PDB file of N, CA and C in Angstrom:
ATOM      1  N   MET A 321     119.241 106.119  94.292  1.00 83.00           N
ATOM      2  CA  MET A 321     118.087 106.231  93.434  1.00 83.00           C
ATOM      3  C   MET A 321     116.888 105.653  94.186  1.00 83.00           C
ATOM      4  N   ASN A 322     115.813 106.404  94.276  1.00 90.00           N
ATOM      5  CA  ASN A 322     114.553 105.925  94.847  1.00 90.00           C
ATOM      6  C   ASN A 322     113.638 105.478  93.723  1.00 90.00           C
ATOM      7  N   VAL A 323     112.899 104.407  93.958  1.00 93.00           N
ATOM      8  CA  VAL A 323     112.061 103.806  92.926  1.00 93.00           C
ATOM      9  C   VAL A 323     110.605 103.769  93.372  1.00 93.00           C
ATOM     10  N   CYS A 324     109.710 104.080  92.440  1.00 96.00           N
ATOM     11  CA  CYS A 324     108.276 103.897  92.620  1.00 96.00           C
ATOM     12  C   CYS A 324     107.849 102.760  91.693  1.00 96.00           C
ATOM     13  N   MET A 325     107.161 101.764  92.235  1.00 96.00           N
ATOM     14  CA  MET A 325     106.708 100.629  91.437  1.00 96.00           C
ATOM     15  C   MET A 325     105.213 100.775  91.168  1.00 96.00           C
ATOM     16  N   VAL A 326     104.842 100.690  89.904  1.00 96.00           N
ATOM     17  CA  VAL A 326     103.438 100.722  89.515  1.00 96.00           C
ATOM     18  C   VAL A 326     103.026  99.276  89.264  1.00 96.00           C
ATOM     19  N   GLY A 327     102.234  98.745  90.182  1.00 95.00           N
ATOM     20  CA  GLY A 327     101.793  97.359  90.085  1.00 95.00           C
ATOM     21  C   GLY A 327     102.596  96.458  91.006  1.00 95.00           C
ATOM     22  N   TYR A 328     102.000  95.327  91.352  1.00 96.00           N
ATOM     23  CA  TYR A 328     102.600  94.430  92.333  1.00 96.00           C
ATOM     24  C   TYR A 328     102.477  92.978  91.894  1.00 96.00           C
ATOM     25  N   GLY A 329     102.221  92.769  90.608  1.00 96.00           N
ATOM     26  CA  GLY A 329     102.131  91.415  90.065  1.00 96.00           C
ATOM     27  C   GLY A 329     103.516  90.837  89.814  1.00 96.00           C
ATOM     28  N   MET A 330     103.579  89.845  88.962  1.00 96.00           N
ATOM     29  CA  MET A 330     104.839  89.148  88.705  1.00 96.00           C
ATOM     30  C   MET A 330     105.934  90.083  88.202  1.00 96.00           C
ATOM     31  N   MET A 331     105.596  91.020  87.317  1.00 96.00           N
ATOM     32  CA  MET A 331     106.618  91.959  86.834  1.00 96.00           C
ATOM     33  C   MET A 331     107.116  92.844  87.969  1.00 96.00           C
ATOM     34  N   GLY A 332     106.229  93.228  88.872  1.00 96.00           N
ATOM     35  CA  GLY A 332     106.646  94.010  90.034  1.00 96.00           C
ATOM     36  C   GLY A 332     107.612  93.230  90.914  1.00 96.00           C
ATOM     37  N   VAL A 333     107.340  91.939  91.077  1.00 97.00           N
ATOM     38  CA  VAL A 333     108.225  91.071  91.863  1.00 97.00           C
ATOM     39  C   VAL A 333     109.590  90.994  91.202  1.00 97.00           C
ATOM     40  N   TRP A 334     109.620  90.699  89.911  1.00 97.00           N
ATOM     41  CA  TRP A 334     110.899  90.557  89.204  1.00 97.00           C
ATOM     42  C   TRP A 334     111.705  91.845  89.246  1.00 97.00           C
ATOM     43  N   HIS A 335     111.039  92.962  88.996  1.00 97.00           N
ATOM     44  CA  HIS A 335     111.756  94.236  89.012  1.00 97.00           C
ATOM     45  C   HIS A 335     112.236  94.579  90.422  1.00 97.00           C
ATOM     46  N   SER A 336     111.424  94.331  91.423  1.00 97.00           N
ATOM     47  CA  SER A 336     111.824  94.624  92.800  1.00 97.00           C
ATOM     48  C   SER A 336     113.029  93.789  93.208  1.00 97.00           C
ATOM     49  N   GLU A 337     113.019  92.506  92.859  1.00 97.00           N
ATOM     50  CA  GLU A 337     114.161  91.646  93.186  1.00 97.00           C
ATOM     51  C   GLU A 337     115.432  92.155  92.524  1.00 97.00           C
ATOM     52  N   ALA A 338     115.338  92.542  91.254  1.00 97.00           N
ATOM     53  CA  ALA A 338     116.511  93.049  90.534  1.00 97.00           C
ATOM     54  C   ALA A 338     116.993  94.369  91.132  1.00 97.00           C
ATOM     55  N   LEU A 339     116.067  95.249  91.464  1.00 96.00           N
ATOM     56  CA  LEU A 339     116.446  96.540  92.042  1.00 96.00           C
ATOM     57  C   LEU A 339     117.094  96.371  93.410  1.00 96.00           C
ATOM     58  N   LEU A 340     116.616  95.431  94.201  1.00 95.00           N
ATOM     59  CA  LEU A 340     117.234  95.169  95.501  1.00 95.00           C
ATOM     60  C   LEU A 340     118.671  94.687  95.335  1.00 95.00           C
ATOM     61  N   ARG A 341     118.906  93.830  94.350  1.00 96.00           N
ATOM     62  CA  ARG A 341     120.270  93.347  94.097  1.00 96.00           C
ATOM     63  C   ARG A 341     121.210  94.488  93.736  1.00 96.00           C
ATOM     64  N   GLU A 342     120.671  95.529  93.089  1.00 95.00           N
ATOM     65  CA  GLU A 342     121.486  96.671  92.667  1.00 95.00           C
ATOM     66  C   GLU A 342     121.571  97.764  93.729  1.00 95.00           C
ATOM     67  N   GLY A 343     120.884  97.590  94.839  1.00 93.00           N
ATOM     68  CA  GLY A 343     120.962  98.546  95.930  1.00 93.00           C
ATOM     69  C   GLY A 343     120.080  99.775  95.779  1.00 93.00           C
ATOM     70  N   ALA A 344     119.062  99.699  94.940  1.00 94.00           N
ATOM     71  CA  ALA A 344     118.151 100.839  94.757  1.00 94.00           C
ATOM     72  C   ALA A 344     117.282 101.013  96.003  1.00 94.00           C
ATOM     73  N   GLY A 345     116.864 102.244  96.258  1.00 95.00           N
ATOM     74  CA  GLY A 345     115.947 102.525  97.359  1.00 95.00           C
ATOM     75  C   GLY A 345     114.516 102.311  96.899  1.00 95.00           C
ATOM     76  N   LEU A 346     113.851 101.328  97.469  1.00 97.00           N
ATOM     77  CA  LEU A 346     112.468 101.041  97.097  1.00 97.00           C
ATOM     78  C   LEU A 346     111.570 101.956  97.918  1.00 97.00           C
ATOM     79  N   HIS A 347     110.895 102.872  97.250  1.00 97.00           N
ATOM     80  CA  HIS A 347     110.189 103.932  97.962  1.00 97.00           C
ATOM     81  C   HIS A 347     108.679 103.739  98.015  1.00 97.00           C
ATOM     82  N   THR A 348     108.011 103.627  96.880  1.00 97.00           N
ATOM     83  CA  THR A 348     106.548 103.667  96.843  1.00 97.00           C
ATOM     84  C   THR A 348     105.999 102.593  95.909  1.00 97.00           C
ATOM     85  N   VAL A 349     104.878 101.987  96.306  1.00 97.00           N
ATOM     86  CA  VAL A 349     104.148 101.040  95.457  1.00 97.00           C
ATOM     87  C   VAL A 349     102.737 101.575  95.269  1.00 97.00           C
ATOM     88  N   VAL A 350     102.254 101.547  94.040  1.00 96.00           N
ATOM     89  CA  VAL A 350     100.871 101.919  93.758  1.00 96.00           C
ATOM     90  C   VAL A 350     100.211 100.797  92.963  1.00 96.00           C
ATOM     91  N   GLY A 351      98.908 100.636  93.166  1.00 96.00           N
ATOM     92  CA  GLY A 351      98.168  99.613  92.452  1.00 96.00           C
ATOM     93  C   GLY A 351      96.678  99.791  92.675  1.00 96.00           C
ATOM     94  N   ARG A 352      95.898  98.951  92.014  1.00 96.00           N
ATOM     95  CA  ARG A 352      94.439  99.072  92.094  1.00 96.00           C
ATOM     96  C   ARG A 352      93.878  98.646  93.437  1.00 96.00           C
ATOM     97  N   ARG A 353      94.525  97.686  94.091  1.00 97.00           N
ATOM     98  CA  ARG A 353      94.016  97.179  95.373  1.00 97.00           C
ATOM     99  C   ARG A 353      94.961  97.611  96.500  1.00 97.00           C
ATOM    100  N   PRO A 354      94.533  98.552  97.325  1.00 95.00           N
ATOM    101  CA  PRO A 354      95.412  99.084  98.376  1.00 95.00           C
ATOM    102  C   PRO A 354      95.985  98.019  99.316  1.00 95.00           C
ATOM    103  N   GLU A 355      95.189  97.048  99.710  1.00 96.00           N
ATOM    104  CA  GLU A 355      95.688  96.023 100.635  1.00 96.00           C
ATOM    105  C   GLU A 355      96.783  95.183  99.982  1.00 96.00           C
ATOM    106  N   ALA A 356      96.598  94.814  98.726  1.00 97.00           N
ATOM    107  CA  ALA A 356      97.625  94.045  98.016  1.00 97.00           C
ATOM    108  C   ALA A 356      98.898  94.870  97.849  1.00 97.00           C
ATOM    109  N   ALA A 357      98.749  96.156  97.583  1.00 96.00           N
ATOM    110  CA  ALA A 357      99.920  97.032  97.452  1.00 96.00           C
ATOM    111  C   ALA A 357     100.659  97.136  98.787  1.00 96.00           C
ATOM    112  N   ARG A 358      99.931  97.227  99.895  1.00 96.00           N
ATOM    113  CA  ARG A 358     100.563  97.281 101.226  1.00 96.00           C
ATOM    114  C   ARG A 358     101.339  95.998 101.520  1.00 96.00           C
ATOM    115  N   GLU A 359     100.737  94.861 101.212  1.00 97.00           N
ATOM    116  CA  GLU A 359     101.405  93.576 101.449  1.00 97.00           C
ATOM    117  C   GLU A 359     102.678  93.461 100.610  1.00 97.00           C
ATOM    118  N   PHE A 360     102.596  93.888  99.356  1.00 98.00           N
ATOM    119  CA  PHE A 360     103.755  93.865  98.470  1.00 98.00           C
ATOM    120  C   PHE A 360     104.856  94.766  99.024  1.00 98.00           C
ATOM    121  N   ALA A 361     104.480  95.970  99.464  1.00 97.00           N
ATOM    122  CA  ALA A 361     105.451  96.927 100.010  1.00 97.00           C
ATOM    123  C   ALA A 361     106.153  96.341 101.234  1.00 97.00           C
ATOM    124  N   GLU A 362     105.410  95.691 102.101  1.00 97.00           N
ATOM    125  CA  GLU A 362     106.006  95.076 103.291  1.00 97.00           C
ATOM    126  C   GLU A 362     106.935  93.937 102.911  1.00 97.00           C
ATOM    127  N   ARG A 363     106.538  93.149 101.940  1.00 97.00           N
ATOM    128  CA  ARG A 363     107.339  91.994 101.513  1.00 97.00           C
ATOM    129  C   ARG A 363     108.709  92.415 101.000  1.00 97.00           C
ATOM    130  N   PHE A 364     108.757  93.498 100.228  1.00 97.00           N
ATOM    131  CA  PHE A 364     110.011  93.909  99.601  1.00 97.00           C
ATOM    132  C   PHE A 364     110.691  95.083 100.294  1.00 97.00           C
ATOM    133  N   GLY A 365     110.074  95.636 101.315  1.00 96.00           N
ATOM    134  CA  GLY A 365     110.708  96.710 102.062  1.00 96.00           C
ATOM    135  C   GLY A 365     110.536  98.098 101.480  1.00 96.00           C
ATOM    136  N   TYR A 366     109.449  98.319 100.730  1.00 97.00           N
ATOM    137  CA  TYR A 366     109.148  99.662 100.236  1.00 97.00           C
ATOM    138  C   TYR A 366     108.765 100.547 101.413  1.00 97.00           C
ATOM    139  N   LYS A 367     109.061 101.825 101.312  1.00 94.00           N
ATOM    140  CA  LYS A 367     108.758 102.759 102.398  1.00 94.00           C
ATOM    141  C   LYS A 367     107.276 103.077 102.487  1.00 94.00           C
ATOM    142  N   LYS A 368     106.558 103.113 101.347  1.00 76.00           N
ATOM    143  CA  LYS A 368     105.128 103.445 101.318  1.00 76.00           C
ATOM    144  C   LYS A 368     104.371 102.408 100.525  1.00 76.00           C
TER     145      LYS A 368
END
């Protein structure tokens, strides 16, 4: 399963951590601030 995360705040962190534990494919992050979304994607290993 590939996942797209909308937002990178605390809920995004919690959901990403849970999805990683379950082995989901973290694919895309979107948010209002592109630089913050890029940093979040790098932190959790999202593809985009």
